[in-house]
Short mmCIF file of C-alpha atoms in Angstrom, two decimals:
data_model
loop_
_atom_site.label_atom_id
_atom_site.label_comp_id
_atom_site.label_asym_id
_atom_site.label_seq_id
_atom_site.Cartn_x
_atom_site.Cartn_y
_atom_site.Cartn_z
CA UNK A 1 114.63 99.23 111.52
CA UNK A 2 112.98 101.13 114.45
CA UNK A 3 109.75 99.93 115.77
CA UNK A 4 108.25 103.05 114.61
CA UNK A 5 109.53 101.56 110.83
CA UNK A 6 108.25 98.66 111.58
CA UNK A 7 104.75 99.03 112.20
CA UNK A 8 104.07 101.47 109.44
CA UNK A 9 105.80 98.74 107.55
CA UNK A 10 103.18 96.18 108.74
CA UNK A 11 100.29 98.72 108.49
CA UNK A 12 101.41 99.27 104.47
CA UNK A 13 101.57 95.67 103.85
CA UNK A 14 98.08 95.00 105.29
CA UNK A 15 96.61 98.09 103.31
CA UNK A 16 98.61 96.54 100.09
CA UNK A 17 96.99 92.96 100.61
CA UNK A 18 93.47 94.33 101.55
CA UNK A 19 90.82 92.24 99.13
CA UNK A 20 93.53 89.71 98.06
CA UNK A 21 95.51 92.27 96.33
CA UNK A 22 93.38 94.16 94.33
CA UNK A 23 94.94 97.89 95.92
CA UNK A 24 98.14 96.52 94.68
CA UNK A 25 96.83 95.53 91.43
CA UNK A 26 94.75 99.04 90.89
CA UNK A 27 98.31 100.88 91.58
CA UNK A 28 100.11 98.79 89.07
CA UNK A 29 97.31 99.41 86.25
CA UNK A 30 97.36 103.39 87.42
CA UNK A 31 101.38 102.94 86.21
CA UNK A 32 100.75 101.20 83.43
CA UNK A 33 98.19 103.83 81.98
CA UNK A 34 101.13 106.66 82.80
CA UNK A 35 103.75 104.64 81.19
CA UNK A 36 101.51 104.02 77.90
CA UNK A 37 100.56 107.83 77.90
CA UNK A 38 104.02 108.81 78.17
CA UNK A 39 105.20 106.39 75.26
CA UNK A 40 102.43 108.32 73.38
CA UNK A 41 103.75 111.63 74.09
CA UNK A 42 107.62 110.54 73.68
CA UNK A 43 106.33 108.83 70.36
CA UNK A 44 104.96 111.63 68.71
CA UNK A 45 107.68 114.15 70.09
CA UNK A 46 109.64 111.75 67.87
CA UNK A 47 107.84 111.70 64.88
CA UNK A 48 108.10 115.72 65.15
CA UNK A 49 111.74 116.31 65.96
CA UNK A 50 112.66 113.55 62.65
CA UNK A 51 110.62 115.75 60.72
CA UNK A 52 111.77 118.69 61.74
CA UNK A 53 114.54 120.47 59.42
CA UNK A 54 118.17 120.55 61.17
CA UNK A 55 119.98 124.07 60.32
CA UNK A 56 122.29 126.45 61.20
CA UNK A 57 121.47 130.15 62.26
CA UNK A 58 122.57 131.02 58.30
CA UNK A 59 120.29 128.64 56.75
CA UNK A 60 116.91 130.31 58.37
CA UNK A 61 116.63 132.96 56.20
CA UNK A 62 116.56 130.45 52.92
CA UNK A 63 114.00 128.14 54.80
CA UNK A 64 111.49 131.03 55.69
CA UNK A 65 111.72 132.24 52.21
CA UNK A 66 111.33 129.04 50.72
CA UNK A 67 107.89 128.62 49.00
CA UNK A 68 107.51 125.16 50.47
CA UNK A 69 107.75 126.39 53.99
CA UNK A 70 105.33 128.25 56.39
CA UNK A 71 106.18 130.43 58.79
CA UNK A 72 106.22 129.43 62.45
CA UNK A 73 107.16 125.55 61.91
CA UNK A 74 108.93 123.26 64.20
CA UNK A 75 112.83 123.48 63.19
CA UNK A 76 116.07 122.69 64.66
CA UNK A 77 118.60 125.32 65.38
CA UNK A 78 121.93 125.08 66.47
CA UNK A 79 123.95 128.39 67.46
CA UNK A 80 126.21 129.96 69.61
CA UNK A 81 125.11 131.55 72.63
CA UNK A 82 125.79 135.50 72.61
CA UNK A 83 123.72 138.57 74.37
CA UNK A 84 121.51 139.97 72.71
CA UNK A 85 123.01 143.66 72.81
CA UNK A 86 126.01 142.31 71.39
CA UNK A 87 124.51 141.78 68.06
CA UNK A 88 122.22 144.88 68.17
CA UNK A 89 124.97 147.28 67.04
CA UNK A 90 123.43 150.20 69.13
CA UNK A 91 123.87 152.18 72.59
CA UNK A 92 122.35 149.43 74.60
CA UNK A 93 125.56 147.60 74.28
CA UNK A 94 127.17 149.74 76.68
CA UNK A 95 124.72 148.93 79.57
CA UNK A 96 125.98 146.55 81.83
CA UNK A 97 123.13 144.59 82.87
CA UNK A 98 122.97 143.30 79.65
CA UNK A 99 125.34 140.60 80.69
CA UNK A 100 125.24 138.78 83.74
CA UNK A 101 128.80 138.11 86.06
CA UNK A 102 129.07 135.49 88.48
CA UNK A 103 128.82 136.67 91.94
CA UNK A 104 132.03 134.64 93.03
CA UNK A 105 133.85 134.51 89.46
CA UNK A 106 134.58 136.79 86.42
CA UNK A 107 132.82 134.36 84.03
CA UNK A 108 129.56 135.96 82.36
CA UNK A 109 126.48 134.23 81.03
CA UNK A 110 123.13 135.26 79.62
CA UNK A 111 121.19 132.83 82.80
CA UNK A 112 122.43 132.93 86.28
CA UNK A 113 120.98 130.36 88.51
CA UNK A 114 122.17 130.80 92.45
CA UNK A 115 121.19 127.70 95.01
CA UNK A 116 121.49 127.56 98.41
CA UNK A 117 120.67 124.08 100.36
CA UNK A 118 120.82 123.51 103.79
CA UNK A 119 122.05 119.74 104.88
CA UNK A 120 120.05 118.35 107.92
CA UNK A 121 121.53 116.02 109.88
CA UNK A 122 120.97 112.17 109.39
CA UNK A 123 121.10 111.20 113.40
CA UNK A 124 118.17 109.74 115.16
CA UNK A 125 117.72 109.70 118.84
CA UNK A 126 114.58 108.09 120.60
CA UNK A 127 112.43 110.56 118.71
CA UNK A 128 114.02 111.02 115.63
CA UNK A 129 111.77 109.16 113.91
CA UNK A 130 109.40 112.28 113.86
CA UNK A 131 112.02 113.98 111.65
CA UNK A 132 110.80 111.70 109.38
CA UNK A 133 107.27 112.83 109.11
CA UNK A 134 108.70 116.64 108.45
CA UNK A 135 110.12 115.84 105.26
CA UNK A 136 106.64 114.76 104.05
CA UNK A 137 105.19 117.97 103.79
CA UNK A 138 106.04 119.78 100.52
CA UNK A 139 106.68 123.22 102.68
CA UNK A 140 108.86 121.52 105.04
CA UNK A 141 111.12 120.39 101.89
CA UNK A 142 110.96 123.57 100.00
CA UNK A 143 111.92 125.50 102.82
CA UNK A 144 115.31 123.23 102.63
CA UNK A 145 116.45 124.85 99.57
CA UNK A 146 116.37 128.81 98.06
CA UNK A 147 117.02 129.32 94.56
CA UNK A 148 117.12 132.39 92.27
CA UNK A 149 117.16 132.45 88.71
CA UNK A 150 117.94 135.72 86.44
CA UNK A 151 117.75 135.69 82.76
CA UNK A 152 118.40 138.48 79.83
CA UNK A 153 117.54 138.49 76.46
CA UNK A 154 120.19 136.50 74.43
CA UNK A 155 120.36 135.03 70.91
CA UNK A 156 121.82 132.08 69.01
CA UNK A 157 124.26 133.48 66.33
CA UNK A 158 125.53 131.58 63.66
CA UNK A 159 128.86 131.90 61.30
CA UNK A 160 127.56 135.04 59.97
CA UNK A 161 130.18 138.41 59.71
CA UNK A 162 130.46 140.90 61.93
CA UNK A 163 129.29 143.37 63.18
CA UNK A 164 125.71 142.04 61.29
CA UNK A 165 125.85 138.32 61.80
CA UNK A 166 122.89 135.92 61.32
CA UNK A 167 121.06 135.20 64.46
CA UNK A 168 117.90 134.33 65.77
CA UNK A 169 116.39 135.62 68.87
CA UNK A 170 115.60 133.18 71.96
CA UNK A 171 112.04 133.58 73.60
CA UNK A 172 112.20 131.90 76.90
CA UNK A 173 108.87 133.54 77.95
CA UNK A 174 106.47 130.25 79.12
CA UNK A 175 109.24 127.85 78.84
CA UNK A 176 109.50 125.13 81.51
CA UNK A 177 111.98 123.14 79.81
CA UNK A 178 115.52 122.72 81.68
CA UNK A 179 118.22 124.98 80.62
CA UNK A 180 122.06 123.53 79.60
CA UNK A 181 123.24 125.50 82.50
CA UNK A 182 127.09 124.87 83.36
CA UNK A 183 127.97 125.00 87.46
CA UNK A 184 130.76 127.11 87.88
CA UNK A 185 130.84 127.54 92.12
CA UNK A 186 130.41 124.74 94.04
CA UNK A 187 131.12 125.64 98.22
CA UNK A 188 130.10 124.04 101.14
CA UNK A 189 130.15 125.88 104.57
CA UNK A 190 129.66 124.24 107.85
CA UNK A 191 127.53 125.64 110.24
CA UNK A 192 128.57 125.72 114.41
CA UNK A 193 125.97 124.30 116.14
CA UNK A 194 124.25 125.92 119.34
CA UNK A 195 122.96 125.27 122.74
CA UNK A 196 119.74 125.15 120.89
CA UNK A 197 120.98 122.28 118.76
CA UNK A 198 121.18 119.88 121.24
CA UNK A 199 117.72 120.33 122.50
CA UNK A 200 116.68 120.01 118.70
CA UNK A 201 118.28 116.62 118.33
CA UNK A 202 117.02 115.53 121.32
CA UNK A 203 113.52 115.86 120.27
CA UNK A 204 113.79 114.58 116.63
CA UNK A 205 113.74 118.01 114.96
CA UNK A 206 116.51 117.73 111.89
CA UNK A 207 119.06 120.60 112.76
CA UNK A 208 121.31 121.98 109.84
CA UNK A 209 124.87 121.17 109.83
CA UNK A 210 125.88 122.88 106.45
CA UNK A 211 124.68 125.15 103.86
CA UNK A 212 126.34 124.74 100.13
CA UNK A 213 126.01 127.19 97.94
CA UNK A 214 126.29 126.54 94.03
CA UNK A 215 126.27 129.01 90.81
CA UNK A 216 125.21 127.73 87.64
CA UNK A 217 125.24 130.18 84.28
CA UNK A 218 124.50 129.71 80.54
CA UNK A 219 128.10 130.71 79.10
CA UNK A 220 128.38 133.09 76.58
CA UNK A 221 130.04 131.52 73.37
CA UNK A 222 128.33 128.04 74.13
CA UNK A 223 127.08 125.70 71.33
CA UNK A 224 123.60 124.50 71.76
CA UNK A 225 120.99 123.28 69.79
CA UNK A 226 117.16 125.23 69.91
CA UNK A 227 114.31 123.24 69.39
CA UNK A 228 111.08 124.99 68.90
CA UNK A 229 108.86 127.21 66.70
CA UNK A 230 110.50 129.57 64.53
CA UNK A 231 108.98 132.90 63.27
CA UNK A 232 109.76 135.66 61.57
CA UNK A 233 109.02 139.54 61.87
CA UNK A 234 110.62 142.33 60.25
CA UNK A 235 113.49 140.09 58.80
CA UNK A 236 114.37 139.03 62.55
CA UNK A 237 114.07 135.59 63.16
CA UNK A 238 112.43 134.42 67.14
CA UNK A 239 112.49 130.83 67.99
CA UNK A 240 109.78 129.64 70.76
CA UNK A 241 109.74 126.87 73.05
CA UNK A 242 107.20 124.35 71.94
CA UNK A 243 105.41 122.71 74.99
CA UNK A 244 104.80 119.36 72.97
CA UNK A 245 108.38 118.45 72.60
CA UNK A 246 110.74 117.47 75.79
CA UNK A 247 113.22 119.64 74.77
CA UNK A 248 114.01 123.45 74.10
CA UNK A 249 117.68 124.37 74.87
CA UNK A 250 119.89 121.28 75.14
CA UNK A 251 123.55 120.13 74.25
CA UNK A 252 122.53 117.29 72.28
CA UNK A 253 122.37 117.39 68.56
CA UNK A 254 119.14 116.35 66.66
CA UNK A 255 120.79 112.69 66.21
CA UNK A 256 121.17 112.31 69.70
CA UNK A 257 118.11 113.41 70.67
CA UNK A 258 116.34 110.80 68.55
CA UNK A 259 118.19 108.46 69.81
CA UNK A 260 117.74 109.80 73.45
CA UNK A 261 113.66 109.58 72.61
CA UNK A 262 113.68 106.26 70.59
CA UNK A 263 115.59 104.36 74.13
CA UNK A 264 113.10 106.61 76.59
CA UNK A 265 109.72 105.15 74.10
CA UNK A 266 111.08 101.50 74.00
CA UNK A 267 111.70 101.59 77.80
CA UNK A 268 108.66 103.24 78.46
CA UNK A 269 106.20 100.93 76.31
CA UNK A 270 107.95 97.90 77.55
CA UNK A 271 107.36 98.92 81.40
CA UNK A 272 104.05 99.71 80.33
CA UNK A 273 103.09 96.47 78.72
CA UNK A 274 104.91 94.36 81.57
CA UNK A 275 103.05 96.93 84.58
CA UNK A 276 99.77 96.06 82.67
CA UNK A 277 100.29 92.41 82.37
CA UNK A 278 100.99 92.20 85.96
CA UNK A 279 98.27 94.15 86.75
CA UNK A 280 95.96 92.01 85.09
CA UNK A 281 96.72 89.18 86.67
CA UNK A 282 96.98 90.56 89.86
CA UNK A 283 93.47 91.73 89.69
CA UNK A 284 92.08 88.80 87.96
CA UNK A 285 93.62 86.54 90.73
CA UNK A 286 91.69 89.40 93.57
CA UNK A 287 88.43 89.47 91.45
CA UNK A 288 88.59 85.40 91.13
CA UNK A 289 89.15 85.13 95.23
CA UNK A 290 86.75 87.35 96.26
CA UNK A 291 83.97 85.74 93.98
CA UNK A 292 84.42 82.10 94.98
CA UNK A 293 84.05 83.42 98.70
CA UNK A 294 81.15 85.65 97.96
CA UNK A 295 79.74 82.14 96.45
CA UNK A 296 80.58 79.77 98.98
CA UNK A 297 79.32 82.47 101.42
CA UNK A 298 75.85 82.36 99.95
CA UNK A 299 75.87 78.67 99.35
CA UNK A 300 76.45 78.53 103.25
CA UNK A 301 73.49 80.72 103.83
CA UNK A 302 71.10 78.97 101.45
CA UNK A 303 71.78 75.49 102.97
CA UNK A 304 71.56 77.08 106.28
CA UNK A 305 68.18 78.74 105.56
CA UNK A 306 67.07 75.47 104.05
CA UNK A 307 67.59 73.58 107.23
CA UNK A 308 66.49 75.72 109.30
CA UNK A 309 63.29 75.93 107.47
CA UNK A 310 62.91 72.10 107.58
CA UNK A 311 64.09 72.11 111.12
CA UNK A 312 61.63 74.84 112.26
CA UNK A 313 58.47 72.92 111.81
CA UNK A 314 59.32 69.89 113.19
CA UNK A 315 61.15 71.53 116.55
CA UNK A 316 59.13 74.38 116.96
CA UNK A 317 56.24 72.16 119.11
CA UNK A 318 59.39 70.79 121.00
CA UNK A 319 60.72 73.90 121.96
CA UNK A 320 57.49 75.16 122.98
CA UNK A 321 57.02 72.42 125.06
CA UNK A 322 60.31 72.97 126.83
CA UNK A 323 59.74 76.44 127.16
CA UNK A 324 56.43 75.71 128.69
CA UNK A 325 57.71 72.90 131.07
CA UNK A 326 59.72 73.58 134.27
CA UNK A 327 63.43 73.09 133.63
CA UNK A 328 65.71 72.65 137.11
CA UNK A 329 68.33 75.10 137.02
CA UNK A 330 71.55 72.94 136.45
CA UNK A 331 69.84 72.18 133.03
CA UNK A 332 69.11 75.66 131.78
CA UNK A 333 70.78 76.92 128.73
CA UNK A 334 73.58 79.24 129.70
CA UNK A 335 72.82 81.47 127.09
CA UNK A 336 68.88 82.11 127.28
CA UNK A 337 68.43 80.76 130.52
CA UNK A 338 65.13 79.67 129.91
CA UNK A 339 65.23 76.60 127.86
CA UNK A 340 66.97 72.92 128.62
CA UNK A 341 70.15 72.18 127.29
CA UNK A 342 69.35 70.02 124.53
CA UNK A 343 72.37 70.61 121.52
CA UNK A 344 76.26 69.27 122.21
CA UNK A 345 78.86 71.52 120.61
CA UNK A 346 81.40 68.75 118.00
CA UNK A 347 84.23 68.30 118.89
CA UNK A 348 84.09 69.54 122.23
CA UNK A 349 80.80 67.81 123.38
CA UNK A 350 79.73 70.28 126.18
CA UNK A 351 76.25 70.32 126.24
CA UNK A 352 75.17 73.38 127.81
CA UNK A 353 72.83 75.28 125.28
CA UNK A 354 69.24 74.73 123.60
CA UNK A 355 69.16 73.99 120.13
CA UNK A 356 67.80 77.96 119.44
CA UNK A 357 70.88 79.01 120.86
CA UNK A 358 73.38 76.73 119.30
CA UNK A 359 72.59 77.24 116.10
CA UNK A 360 72.85 81.43 116.55
CA UNK A 361 76.05 80.28 117.85
CA UNK A 362 76.89 78.29 114.75
CA UNK A 363 76.17 80.98 112.27
CA UNK A 364 79.08 83.26 113.96
CA UNK A 365 81.94 83.88 111.91
CA UNK A 366 84.45 82.02 114.18
CA UNK A 367 81.97 79.85 116.68
CA UNK A 368 83.48 78.65 119.61
CA UNK A 369 82.27 76.54 122.62
CA UNK A 370 80.54 79.39 125.23
CA UNK A 371 82.25 76.96 127.87
CA UNK A 372 85.55 76.01 126.87
CA UNK A 373 85.88 78.72 124.06
CA UNK A 374 87.25 76.10 121.70
CA UNK A 375 86.38 76.56 117.95
CA UNK A 376 83.34 74.21 117.16
CA UNK A 377 82.23 72.80 113.54
CA UNK A 378 78.44 71.96 114.35
CA UNK A 379 76.00 70.78 116.87
CA UNK A 380 74.34 67.81 117.61
CA UNK A 381 70.59 67.47 119.49
CA UNK A 382 70.35 65.27 122.21
CA UNK A 383 67.29 63.31 122.97
CA UNK A 384 66.47 61.73 126.12
CA UNK A 385 65.48 58.38 125.98
#
């Protein structure tokens, strides 16, 4: 670990343990609340998917036409991916842009994603720690990867008879759910260094050493499951994603989705319980510690005020007499230089301050003798016989 990393770790540890770990308790409580909220969302999705009917494309018409079902309910449909132009049966099917073709292979699909990622060096020089600062900013991380996504209208078909099979349109509008894409191209192309590369490495700036090209598609003929709201218009079915559900297009079946959601819900529940319990313990410890410190400070302050008020009347006349008399230079207080030395510090025993200055020194957070700089506990007044 470098010196800069050690300094950053030390600062973070001091911030985290400030106020006896109150900051750590707040962070754990926030994580616990987030886990519980995600658990509630997953539990709601689990009940919705469990209650949703699991159908094939051919069974949709019987569901919508039944009296007990309403148009626009959540359903789970299993079907095969096909371009929309292939089932329309008109001249649009002859258009080449109705199916996407890979740039580097002959495979065709309805969704094509191209990603180009710059791979940077991990070598660090005497200024290499500055490269870590660049990776903090989202804009810099975004510049390392460029992605393009193309989609064409597609449907899920069942086992109907051609040329007019049963199908359901897939509406991808406003959907941010992941798509079950298949990687068909993966190539790493090295970047040859230039004279500028040495200067970039010398001053800690990362430089690219390779470019990774990837292509993923949603191929034709792939069996997938669609989870969403199904509606019918003019005898044509359409399924749209539901924002409350974590799935839209998936390779999993209904039973696999239920098992996955049940496992995630259980993990989120127990993580929320454990994090919440630890957060309560840490916050309780911090509150008790700070409360005891405040009570001790208040008690010391009250005792000091009582001692000052009790000794003030008795010593005021003595102090006034000391201020009125002539004091030799060797007996003057080292702090105020106006009154006689009367108080000795314990445990060092130095007699260098008057009573008033000795009391002010004792009230400091870390009282020390003004002569030897040793920590003191109290002071005692010295009387002449």
